Short mmCIF file of C-alpha atoms in Angstrom, two decimals:
data_model
loop_
_atom_site.label_atom_id
_atom_site.label_comp_id
_atom_site.label_asym_id
_atom_site.label_seq_id
_atom_site.Cartn_x
_atom_site.Cartn_y
_atom_site.Cartn_z
CA MET A 77 34.43 7.21 60.10
CA ALA A 78 35.54 4.85 57.23
CA ASN A 79 37.19 6.47 54.22
CA THR A 80 34.19 6.49 51.84
CA SER A 81 36.35 7.38 48.85
CA LEU A 82 38.71 4.34 49.48
CA PHE A 83 35.76 1.92 49.89
CA SER A 84 34.04 3.27 46.80
CA ARG A 85 37.20 2.40 44.75
CA ILE A 86 37.32 -1.03 46.35
CA LYS A 87 33.73 -1.76 45.63
CA GLY A 88 34.19 -1.84 41.93
CA LYS A 89 37.00 -4.39 42.21
CA LEU A 90 34.93 -6.97 44.04
CA ALA A 91 33.03 -7.98 40.96
CA PRO A 92 33.56 -11.68 40.25
CA ALA A 93 35.95 -12.75 37.41
CA THR A 94 34.41 -14.16 34.30
CA THR A 95 33.92 -17.92 34.31
CA THR A 96 33.73 -18.74 30.55
CA THR A 97 33.57 -17.36 26.98
CA ASN A 98 30.31 -16.91 25.13
CA GLU A 99 29.38 -18.17 21.70
CA ALA A 100 30.98 -15.08 20.12
CA GLY A 101 34.26 -15.61 21.95
CA GLY A 102 33.91 -12.80 24.49
CA ALA A 103 34.38 -13.05 28.26
CA ALA A 104 31.13 -14.00 30.06
CA TYR A 105 29.51 -15.61 33.20
CA GLN A 106 28.18 -19.11 32.92
CA LEU A 107 24.63 -19.38 34.13
CA SER A 108 23.87 -21.88 36.76
CA PRO A 109 22.34 -25.21 35.44
CA GLU A 110 18.86 -24.14 36.56
CA GLU A 111 19.13 -20.59 35.03
CA ALA A 112 20.58 -22.12 31.76
CA LEU A 113 17.84 -24.72 31.46
CA ALA A 114 15.16 -22.07 32.08
CA GLN A 115 16.74 -19.85 29.47
CA LEU A 116 16.82 -22.54 26.86
CA ALA A 117 13.25 -23.61 27.66
CA LEU A 118 11.87 -20.15 27.28
CA THR A 119 13.81 -19.28 24.03
CA GLY A 120 14.80 -22.54 22.38
CA CYS A 121 12.93 -23.58 19.28
CA PHE A 122 15.50 -26.22 18.19
CA ASN A 123 16.31 -24.31 15.08
CA GLY A 124 19.83 -23.02 14.16
CA THR A 125 20.68 -19.68 15.54
CA PHE A 126 23.39 -17.10 14.63
CA TYR A 127 25.89 -18.84 16.84
CA THR A 128 24.73 -22.35 17.46
CA SER A 129 22.93 -25.24 15.66
CA ALA A 130 19.77 -27.02 16.53
CA ALA A 131 21.65 -30.22 17.47
CA GLU A 132 23.87 -28.11 19.93
CA GLN A 133 20.81 -26.68 21.57
CA LEU A 134 19.37 -30.21 22.07
CA ASP A 135 22.62 -31.47 23.47
CA GLU A 136 22.76 -28.48 25.85
CA VAL A 137 19.28 -29.20 27.18
CA LEU A 138 20.01 -32.90 27.55
CA THR A 139 23.26 -32.14 29.40
CA LEU A 140 21.61 -29.51 31.66
CA SER A 141 18.80 -31.88 32.58
CA LYS A 142 21.25 -34.27 34.15
CA GLN A 143 22.50 -31.46 36.47
CA VAL A 144 19.05 -30.44 37.91
CA SER A 145 16.31 -32.25 39.78
CA ASP A 146 13.42 -33.98 38.20
CA GLU A 147 11.12 -31.70 39.94
CA PHE A 148 12.80 -28.64 38.49
CA ILE A 149 12.49 -30.25 34.95
CA ALA A 150 8.80 -30.68 35.58
CA LYS A 151 8.18 -27.17 36.85
CA THR A 152 10.28 -25.60 34.01
CA ALA A 153 8.22 -27.54 31.44
CA ILE A 154 4.96 -26.18 32.90
CA TYR A 155 6.30 -22.62 33.16
CA ALA A 156 7.61 -22.65 29.62
CA ARG A 157 4.30 -23.81 28.28
CA ARG A 158 1.95 -21.82 30.56
CA GLU A 159 3.85 -18.53 30.79
CA GLY A 160 6.34 -18.68 27.95
CA PHE A 161 3.90 -20.11 25.37
CA MET A 162 6.68 -22.46 24.11
CA LYS A 163 6.05 -25.71 22.25
CA ASP A 164 9.20 -27.74 21.59
CA THR A 165 11.12 -27.45 24.77
CA PRO A 166 8.18 -28.17 27.11
CA ALA A 167 7.44 -31.34 25.05
CA LEU A 168 11.07 -32.40 25.34
CA LEU A 169 11.20 -31.89 29.08
CA CYS A 170 8.00 -33.93 29.36
CA ALA A 171 9.64 -36.64 27.31
CA LEU A 172 12.70 -36.61 29.61
CA LEU A 173 10.47 -37.22 32.63
CA ALA A 174 9.25 -40.38 30.95
CA THR A 175 12.64 -41.87 31.50
CA ARG A 176 13.13 -40.41 35.04
CA ASP A 177 9.98 -40.04 37.08
CA LEU A 178 6.73 -41.34 35.93
CA ASP A 179 4.73 -39.74 38.80
CA LEU A 180 6.04 -36.29 37.76
CA LEU A 181 5.35 -37.13 34.13
CA GLU A 182 1.74 -37.77 35.06
CA THR A 183 1.27 -34.32 36.50
CA THR A 184 3.41 -32.52 33.96
CA PHE A 185 1.79 -34.15 31.02
CA TRP A 186 -1.63 -32.69 31.53
CA GLU A 187 -0.24 -29.21 32.17
CA VAL A 188 1.96 -29.15 29.05
CA ILE A 189 0.19 -31.34 26.42
CA ASP A 190 -2.79 -29.08 26.09
CA ASN A 191 -3.66 -29.43 22.47
CA GLY A 192 -3.13 -31.69 19.38
CA LYS A 193 0.00 -30.02 18.25
CA MET A 194 1.57 -30.56 21.65
CA LEU A 195 0.54 -34.20 21.59
CA ARG A 196 2.19 -34.77 18.29
CA ASN A 197 5.34 -33.01 19.48
CA PHE A 198 5.54 -35.31 22.53
CA VAL A 199 5.09 -38.51 20.57
CA GLN A 200 7.54 -37.44 17.97
CA ILE A 201 10.19 -36.64 20.56
CA MET A 202 9.62 -39.89 22.53
CA ARG A 203 9.90 -41.96 19.30
CA SER A 204 12.98 -40.08 18.12
CA GLY A 205 15.27 -41.77 20.61
CA VAL A 206 16.83 -38.52 21.92
CA THR A 207 15.68 -39.11 25.46
CA GLY A 208 17.16 -42.68 25.49
CA ARG A 209 14.23 -44.75 24.14
CA LYS A 210 12.46 -45.15 20.80
CA SER A 211 9.11 -46.49 22.08
CA LEU A 212 6.53 -44.72 24.11
CA GLY A 213 6.51 -47.12 26.97
CA SER A 214 3.50 -48.12 29.07
CA ALA A 215 2.96 -45.03 31.02
CA PRO A 216 3.37 -42.58 28.22
CA ARG A 217 1.18 -44.78 26.00
CA ARG A 218 -1.55 -44.77 28.68
CA LEU A 219 -1.40 -41.00 28.91
CA VAL A 220 -1.69 -40.56 25.16
CA ARG A 221 -4.67 -42.90 25.08
CA GLN A 222 -6.32 -40.96 27.88
CA TRP A 223 -5.70 -37.62 26.03
CA LEU A 224 -7.31 -39.09 22.86
CA ASN A 225 -10.35 -40.28 24.77
CA ARG A 226 -10.74 -37.14 26.93
CA ALA A 227 -10.44 -34.93 23.82
CA SER A 228 -13.64 -33.49 22.22
CA ASP A 229 -14.51 -34.19 18.62
CA ARG A 230 -13.39 -30.66 17.77
CA ASP A 231 -10.03 -31.23 19.46
CA LEU A 232 -9.46 -34.34 17.55
CA ILE A 233 -10.50 -32.74 14.18
CA ASN A 234 -8.12 -29.89 14.72
CA ALA A 235 -5.34 -32.35 15.78
CA SER A 236 -5.79 -34.32 12.58
CA ILE A 237 -3.98 -31.57 10.81
CA GLY A 238 -0.20 -32.19 10.60
CA GLN A 239 2.30 -34.90 9.93
CA SER A 240 5.34 -36.62 11.52
CA PRO A 241 3.51 -38.10 13.23
CA SER A 242 -0.01 -37.62 12.09
CA LEU A 243 -2.96 -38.14 14.52
CA ALA A 244 -3.73 -41.33 12.58
CA ASP A 245 -0.14 -42.57 13.23
CA ILE A 246 -0.64 -41.97 16.95
CA VAL A 247 -4.00 -43.79 17.04
CA LYS A 248 -2.26 -46.78 15.33
CA MET A 249 0.48 -46.64 17.91
CA VAL A 250 -1.56 -46.61 21.13
CA HIS A 251 -4.85 -48.32 20.11
CA PRO A 252 -7.21 -46.16 22.17
CA LYS A 253 -10.38 -47.86 23.37
CA PRO A 254 -13.25 -45.75 21.86
CA ARG A 255 -15.60 -44.33 24.44
CA ASN A 256 -18.71 -44.62 22.25
CA GLU A 257 -19.72 -45.71 18.73
CA SER A 258 -19.15 -42.18 17.30
CA ARG A 259 -15.60 -42.13 18.55
CA GLU A 260 -15.03 -45.64 17.24
CA ALA A 261 -16.19 -44.51 13.79
CA PHE A 262 -14.04 -41.43 13.95
CA TYR A 263 -11.01 -43.54 14.67
CA ALA A 264 -11.79 -45.87 11.89
CA TRP A 265 -12.30 -42.92 9.35
CA LEU A 266 -8.95 -41.47 10.63
CA ILE A 267 -6.95 -44.49 9.90
CA GLY A 268 -8.68 -45.42 6.69
CA ARG A 269 -10.83 -48.35 7.74
CA ASP A 270 -14.45 -48.99 6.95
CA HIS A 271 -16.84 -47.04 9.11
CA PRO A 272 -20.61 -46.24 9.36
CA THR A 273 -20.85 -42.70 8.03
CA GLU A 274 -23.97 -41.96 10.09
CA LEU A 275 -21.99 -42.40 13.26
CA LEU A 276 -19.22 -39.99 12.36
CA PRO A 277 -19.14 -36.49 14.13
CA THR A 278 -21.25 -34.16 12.24
CA ALA A 279 -18.45 -32.05 10.85
CA ILE A 280 -16.56 -35.15 9.42
CA ALA A 281 -19.80 -36.46 7.95
CA ASP A 282 -20.46 -33.22 6.33
CA PHE A 283 -16.86 -33.13 5.04
CA GLU A 284 -17.27 -36.54 3.34
CA ILE A 285 -20.50 -35.48 1.66
CA TYR A 286 -18.99 -32.22 0.54
CA LYS A 287 -16.02 -34.04 -1.02
CA GLN A 288 -18.45 -36.30 -2.97
CA ARG A 289 -20.66 -33.56 -4.14
CA GLY A 290 -18.26 -30.74 -4.61
CA ARG A 291 -20.93 -28.22 -3.56
CA GLY A 292 -23.36 -27.34 -0.84
CA ALA A 293 -22.69 -25.93 2.64
CA LEU A 294 -19.03 -25.74 3.60
CA PRO A 295 -18.26 -28.31 6.33
CA ASP A 296 -17.04 -26.90 9.70
CA VAL A 297 -13.56 -28.43 9.57
CA PRO A 298 -10.08 -26.88 9.55
CA PHE A 299 -9.48 -25.06 6.28
CA GLN A 300 -6.33 -27.15 5.59
CA MET A 301 -8.70 -30.15 4.99
CA LEU A 302 -10.46 -28.14 2.19
CA THR A 303 -7.53 -26.53 0.27
CA SER A 304 -7.19 -29.43 -2.15
CA LEU A 305 -10.88 -28.83 -3.29
CA GLN A 306 -11.97 -26.13 -5.59
CA LEU A 307 -13.10 -23.23 -3.38
CA GLY A 308 -14.57 -20.12 -4.61
CA LYS A 309 -15.05 -16.59 -2.99
CA GLN A 310 -18.19 -17.72 -1.06
CA GLU A 311 -16.36 -20.76 0.46
CA TRP A 312 -13.33 -18.64 1.43
CA SER A 313 -15.65 -16.08 3.03
CA THR A 314 -17.09 -18.81 5.12
CA ILE A 315 -13.66 -19.96 6.17
CA ALA A 316 -12.77 -16.38 7.13
CA LYS A 317 -15.84 -16.09 9.29
CA ARG A 318 -15.08 -19.30 11.22
CA ALA A 319 -11.33 -18.95 11.52
CA SER A 320 -9.54 -18.93 14.89
CA TRP A 321 -7.53 -15.93 15.94
CA GLN A 322 -4.18 -17.51 14.99
CA MET A 323 -5.45 -18.86 11.80
CA THR A 324 -6.79 -15.38 10.90
CA ARG A 325 -3.51 -13.71 11.62
CA MET A 326 -1.55 -16.13 9.48
CA ASN A 327 -3.94 -16.06 6.47
CA LEU A 328 -4.82 -12.36 5.92
CA ASN A 329 -3.11 -12.19 2.54
CA THR A 330 -4.72 -15.58 1.56
CA PHE A 331 -8.11 -14.07 2.23
CA LEU A 332 -7.15 -11.09 0.32
CA ARG A 333 -6.19 -13.15 -2.77
CA HIS A 334 -9.59 -14.85 -2.80
CA ASP A 335 -11.59 -11.55 -2.63
CA VAL A 336 -12.86 -12.16 0.86
CA PHE A 337 -12.40 -8.56 1.91
CA THR A 338 -14.66 -7.10 -0.86
CA ASP A 339 -17.48 -7.69 1.70
CA PRO A 340 -17.47 -4.90 4.29
CA GLU A 341 -19.19 -7.13 6.84
CA ILE A 342 -16.35 -9.68 6.63
CA VAL A 343 -13.78 -6.99 7.02
CA LYS A 344 -15.54 -5.83 10.15
CA CYS A 345 -15.83 -9.40 11.47
CA VAL A 346 -12.16 -10.11 10.91
CA ALA A 347 -10.93 -6.76 12.42
CA ASN A 348 -13.08 -7.26 15.47
CA ARG A 349 -11.65 -10.80 15.90
CA LEU A 350 -7.95 -9.59 15.60
CA SER A 351 -8.43 -6.90 18.21
CA ASN A 352 -10.51 -8.95 20.73
CA PRO A 353 -8.56 -8.98 24.05
CA GLU A 354 -9.89 -12.33 25.08
CA LEU A 355 -9.19 -14.05 21.84
CA ILE A 356 -5.58 -12.59 21.86
CA ARG A 357 -5.11 -13.95 25.42
CA ARG A 358 -6.37 -17.45 24.57
CA ALA A 359 -4.39 -17.60 21.40
CA LYS A 360 -1.15 -17.26 23.61
CA VAL A 361 0.24 -15.05 20.93
CA PHE A 362 3.77 -13.63 21.01
CA PRO A 363 3.84 -9.80 20.46
CA PHE A 364 6.38 -10.28 17.73
CA GLN A 365 3.99 -12.58 15.93
CA ILE A 366 1.53 -9.71 15.58
CA LEU A 367 4.39 -7.51 14.36
CA SER A 368 5.23 -10.20 11.77
CA ALA A 369 1.67 -10.13 10.51
CA PHE A 370 1.74 -6.41 10.15
CA LEU A 371 5.09 -6.38 8.43
CA ASN A 372 4.07 -9.00 5.97
CA ALA A 373 0.64 -7.64 5.39
CA ASP A 374 -0.18 -6.91 1.76
CA PRO A 375 -0.56 -3.12 1.25
CA LYS A 376 -3.90 -3.83 -0.44
CA LEU A 377 -5.37 -5.10 2.81
CA PRO A 378 -8.22 -2.80 4.05
CA ASP A 379 -7.11 -0.08 6.44
CA LEU A 380 -9.42 -1.45 9.18
CA ILE A 381 -7.53 -4.78 9.10
CA ARG A 382 -4.16 -3.12 9.45
CA GLU A 383 -5.36 -0.91 12.21
CA SER A 384 -6.77 -3.91 14.01
CA LEU A 385 -3.22 -5.46 14.02
CA GLN A 386 -1.88 -2.35 15.64
CA ASP A 387 -4.59 -2.52 18.24
CA ALA A 388 -3.80 -6.23 18.77
CA LEU A 389 -0.18 -5.43 19.34
CA GLU A 390 -1.03 -2.79 21.93
CA ILE A 391 -3.28 -5.31 23.71
CA SER A 392 -0.66 -8.02 23.59
CA ILE A 393 1.75 -5.91 25.55
CA GLN A 394 -0.64 -4.62 28.20
CA ASN A 395 1.44 -6.40 30.90
CA VAL A 396 4.31 -4.00 30.31
CA PRO A 397 4.24 -1.78 33.50
CA SER A 398 5.01 1.82 34.30
CA PHE A 399 8.23 1.80 36.30
CA CYS A 400 8.92 4.32 39.17
CA GLY A 401 11.99 6.47 38.72
CA SER A 402 14.15 6.91 35.59
CA VAL A 403 14.33 4.10 33.06
CA VAL A 404 16.73 3.22 30.24
CA VAL A 405 16.07 0.55 27.74
CA ALA A 406 18.82 -0.70 25.51
CA PRO A 407 17.84 -2.87 22.42
CA ASP A 408 20.80 -4.68 20.77
CA ILE A 409 20.92 -4.00 16.98
CA SER A 410 24.09 -5.81 16.33
CA GLY A 411 24.67 -8.20 13.37
CA SER A 412 23.66 -11.41 15.34
CA MET A 413 20.32 -9.88 16.11
CA HIS A 414 19.37 -9.96 12.45
CA SER A 415 18.88 -13.75 12.56
CA PRO A 416 15.36 -15.17 12.75
CA VAL A 417 13.97 -14.90 16.30
CA THR A 418 12.99 -18.55 16.38
CA GLY A 419 16.09 -19.75 14.55
CA HIS A 420 16.80 -20.95 11.01
CA ARG A 421 14.77 -23.75 9.64
CA ALA A 422 15.05 -24.65 5.91
CA GLY A 423 11.97 -23.35 4.09
CA SER A 424 10.19 -22.12 7.12
CA SER A 425 12.42 -19.59 9.05
CA SER A 426 10.45 -16.71 10.58
CA LYS A 427 10.86 -13.30 8.88
CA VAL A 428 10.82 -11.68 12.27
CA ARG A 429 14.41 -11.18 13.50
CA CYS A 430 15.85 -10.94 17.06
CA LEU A 431 16.27 -7.32 16.28
CA ASP A 432 12.48 -6.93 15.58
CA ALA A 433 11.68 -8.56 18.90
CA ALA A 434 14.21 -6.37 20.82
CA ALA A 435 12.94 -3.24 19.10
CA LEU A 436 9.37 -4.18 19.92
CA THR A 437 10.21 -4.64 23.57
CA ALA A 438 11.96 -1.29 23.72
CA ALA A 439 9.07 0.42 22.04
CA ALA A 440 6.59 -1.26 24.40
CA VAL A 441 8.59 0.02 27.53
CA LEU A 442 8.67 3.56 26.04
CA ARG A 443 4.98 3.39 25.40
CA LYS A 444 4.21 2.82 29.11
CA ASN A 445 7.16 4.92 30.42
CA LYS A 446 7.07 8.12 28.25
CA ARG A 447 10.30 9.53 29.91
CA ALA A 448 12.29 6.42 29.38
CA MET A 449 15.55 6.80 27.43
CA VAL A 450 16.01 4.34 24.57
CA LEU A 451 19.65 3.65 23.75
CA PRO A 452 20.13 1.14 20.85
CA PHE A 453 23.58 -0.27 20.71
CA ALA A 454 25.92 -2.36 18.52
CA CYS A 455 29.59 -1.39 18.47
CA ASP A 456 28.59 1.73 20.34
CA VAL A 457 25.45 3.51 21.46
CA VAL A 458 23.17 5.14 18.77
CA GLY A 459 22.39 8.49 20.10
CA PRO A 460 19.06 10.50 19.77
CA GLU A 461 20.59 12.58 17.01
CA ILE A 462 20.42 9.43 14.82
CA CYS A 463 17.30 7.78 16.29
CA ARG A 464 14.84 9.80 18.24
CA LEU A 465 11.60 8.17 19.22
CA ASN A 466 8.28 9.86 20.11
CA PRO A 467 6.67 8.00 23.01
CA ARG A 468 3.20 9.13 21.69
CA ASP A 469 3.76 7.15 18.46
CA SER A 470 2.38 3.67 18.32
CA VAL A 471 4.52 0.63 19.38
CA MET A 472 4.45 -0.53 15.78
CA THR A 473 5.88 2.79 14.48
CA ASN A 474 8.80 2.99 17.07
CA ALA A 475 9.58 -0.72 16.69
CA THR A 476 9.89 -0.17 12.90
CA LYS A 477 12.30 2.78 13.44
CA LEU A 478 14.53 0.91 15.69
CA ALA A 479 14.69 -2.14 13.35
CA ARG A 480 15.98 -0.05 10.53
CA LEU A 481 19.10 1.06 12.30
CA PRO A 482 22.42 -0.20 10.89
CA ALA A 483 24.06 -3.22 12.44
CA GLY A 484 27.63 -3.73 13.86
CA GLY A 485 29.51 -5.75 16.44
CA THR A 486 28.25 -6.39 19.85
CA ASN A 487 29.41 -4.22 22.77
CA CYS A 488 26.98 -4.54 25.66
CA SER A 489 29.06 -2.39 28.08
CA SER A 490 28.78 0.66 25.68
CA VAL A 491 25.36 1.48 27.10
CA ILE A 492 26.39 1.74 30.75
CA LYS A 493 29.65 3.46 29.81
CA HIS A 494 27.60 6.03 27.90
CA LEU A 495 25.59 6.66 31.02
CA ASN A 496 28.73 6.90 33.13
CA ARG A 497 30.37 9.39 30.74
CA ASN A 498 27.32 11.55 30.89
CA LYS A 499 26.98 11.25 34.70
CA LEU A 500 23.60 9.54 34.42
CA ALA A 501 22.44 6.98 36.91
CA PRO A 502 18.99 5.66 36.09
CA ASP A 503 16.96 3.66 38.54
CA LEU A 504 16.35 0.87 36.14
CA VAL A 505 18.35 -0.27 32.97
CA ILE A 506 16.77 -3.01 30.73
CA TYR A 507 18.85 -4.75 28.00
CA VAL A 508 17.11 -6.72 25.24
CA SER A 509 20.01 -8.72 23.64
CA ASP A 510 21.47 -12.03 22.87
CA ASN A 511 24.23 -11.16 25.35
CA GLU A 512 26.95 -12.19 22.94
CA SER A 513 29.15 -9.25 23.69
CA TRP A 514 32.75 -9.44 22.31
CA LEU A 515 34.03 -6.07 21.26
CA ASP A 516 34.60 -5.11 24.91
CA SER A 517 36.34 -8.36 25.84
CA PRO A 518 39.99 -7.78 26.81
CA HIS A 519 41.01 -11.35 25.73
CA TYR A 520 38.61 -12.01 22.84
CA GLY A 521 38.53 -15.63 21.82
CA HIS A 522 40.46 -16.77 24.91
CA PHE A 523 39.26 -17.48 28.46
CA PHE A 524 41.48 -16.34 31.29
CA GLY A 525 38.95 -15.57 34.03
CA GLN A 526 41.08 -12.74 35.34
CA ALA A 527 38.61 -9.85 35.37
CA PRO A 528 34.94 -9.08 35.44
CA THR A 529 33.16 -8.36 32.09
CA ALA A 530 33.30 -4.76 31.03
CA THR A 531 29.52 -4.50 31.50
CA LEU A 532 29.71 -5.56 35.15
CA GLN A 533 32.56 -3.24 35.77
CA ALA A 534 30.71 -0.26 34.26
CA TRP A 535 27.55 -1.26 36.18
CA ASN A 536 29.44 -1.25 39.49
CA GLU A 537 30.70 2.25 38.62
CA LEU A 538 27.16 3.43 38.00
CA LYS A 539 26.04 1.94 41.29
CA GLN A 540 28.40 4.20 43.12
CA ARG A 541 26.28 7.10 41.91
CA ASN A 542 22.93 5.29 42.50
CA PRO A 543 23.20 2.42 44.95
CA LYS A 544 19.53 1.53 44.29
CA ALA A 545 19.87 1.08 40.54
CA LYS A 546 18.77 -2.23 39.09
CA LEU A 547 19.83 -3.98 35.93
CA VAL A 548 17.61 -6.33 33.91
CA CYS A 549 19.04 -8.52 31.05
CA ILE A 550 16.41 -9.90 28.82
CA ASP A 551 17.92 -12.59 26.62
CA ILE A 552 15.93 -13.68 23.61
CA GLN A 553 18.27 -16.44 22.43
CA PRO A 554 18.96 -19.96 23.78
CA TYR A 555 22.48 -19.35 25.06
CA ALA A 556 23.71 -20.13 28.59
CA THR A 557 25.85 -17.12 29.41
CA THR A 558 25.41 -13.53 30.58
CA GLN A 559 27.46 -10.37 30.77
CA ALA A 560 26.20 -9.59 34.32
CA SER A 561 25.78 -12.51 36.71
CA THR A 562 22.62 -12.64 38.74
CA ARG A 563 22.73 -10.95 42.18
CA ASN A 564 20.43 -8.78 44.30
CA ASP A 565 20.53 -5.85 41.79
CA ILE A 566 20.74 -7.88 38.58
CA LEU A 567 18.01 -9.98 36.99
CA ASN A 568 18.69 -12.26 34.07
CA ILE A 569 15.51 -13.43 32.27
CA GLY A 570 14.71 -15.04 28.98
CA GLY A 571 11.63 -15.36 26.85
CA PHE A 572 9.49 -13.89 24.08
CA SER A 573 6.06 -13.47 25.81
CA ASP A 574 4.85 -10.39 27.63
CA GLN A 575 4.70 -12.44 30.84
CA ILE A 576 8.41 -11.59 31.43
CA PHE A 577 7.29 -8.06 32.57
CA LYS A 578 5.50 -9.55 35.45
CA VAL A 579 8.87 -10.65 36.88
CA ILE A 580 10.55 -7.41 35.85
CA ALA A 581 7.90 -5.29 37.49
CA ARG A 582 8.22 -7.06 40.75
CA PHE A 583 11.95 -6.93 40.62
CA ALA A 584 12.02 -3.14 39.79
CA THR A 585 9.69 -2.50 42.81
CA GLU A 586 11.01 -4.94 45.36
CA GLY A 587 14.62 -5.60 44.28
CA HIS A 588 16.31 -8.60 45.80
CA GLN A 589 13.09 -9.34 47.80
CA ALA A 590 11.22 -9.97 44.55
CA SER A 591 10.89 -13.28 42.78
CA SER A 592 13.52 -14.04 40.10
CA LEU A 593 12.73 -16.24 37.15
CA LEU A 594 13.83 -19.32 39.09
CA ASP A 595 11.54 -18.29 42.01
CA GLU A 596 8.60 -18.07 39.59
CA ILE A 597 9.41 -21.49 38.31
CA ASN A 598 9.92 -23.03 41.68
CA ALA A 599 6.74 -21.58 43.03
CA ILE A 600 4.67 -23.78 40.65
CA ASN A 601 2.78 -26.46 42.56
CA ILE A 602 2.97 -29.94 41.14
#
């Protein structure tokens, strides 16, 4: 019989040597081009992060796109939009296809460019020159024309909000052929040409009349078209009643300032909208966006509204599964996690930090897995004597507790080393981090490629006590390295939406037979 002690010792030494350094200077493994592009597509917002600039992110996407197939670019764009709820990166990948494969662009365009905001993103990127051309070209121009003519009047009215480019700019660029007299009048109104008012869509005609009279019934148009007018409580109440889910979430304090919530019926209407499961699903909302609304909510908001935000958060994470066996979830609370989750953008950075998103994910796992162990970490693990969470508390409450913990350097291996010291071998370990570990790197700032990362070494030691254990690394930042390279028992996944739990649940149950993130992307039919 083989010497089991000998072969156990050897097993830990077979981990691969590191292949690069991460953005923080620590030893790391480079993701494959496909993995790296998927990571950037599901987390990149083209804003500056703690370690890298928006321009560097863009360069990385462009470089990686040259190393993967056109088909993979198309599938990644669709997945990032459909499942990841992303905006900028899917539009960029669509624009790249316009210079590489027009047949794939045709299919991908209609899956990705699903509203006016995405249309403006696509046109802006095409004309910026970043993909190699500054004009739309005949095929993209045709697709944009088709989108305009297929869109409903309501779609176009909503799309008319926003600049750089505006919808009027796009109409002037592509010269769509109106499908009827009403659409012809609408295009003329949009670009400032003479038009017969009686042929305009009803909402636009009402808007023009309201502007002239300054009174009467409020037109059914986006509220941004009305804010330059003098609106009173009654008008703002009408806006609140008509608002979409996302518009409601983003303007609760605005409604409060205009005394909308002095009417109990409107309070009830808004609360019911915020906690409506179907509306939440259709809004493609990130759970952290609901947390942001809660954290930024004016204390004077009615309790029913604040409670509805908590209900909405619980609904938005309903895809978090209950895992079989013992579970450890490790949110990263280090200094780099205090940067905005969608990156820095002058004047419009999100107040929600990477830390908040990590804390929210950890709290969500705990909510569905009441015996899960939560081990926050920075330089070292924060033990339960400092931060003890109650699984019966709301996700909002536990996420807030985690987000208040003190920061430090990043030491990803500290969690698994803590488990090893205490002879613990859980069935599933979930990291939520930016993976920029450096405190546990033996050659910090220099790449030698002579040893595995400390995280992978510690994981191999844990595996000797529980060979069936699985490790999941959720990365919420657009970097292209990991502390534990993908293999049968290790899953690397990126993103903000609760759809990532679909992949994790399958991996936790089926292991290497389950779909990885790349499998999910490659399974898309185009």
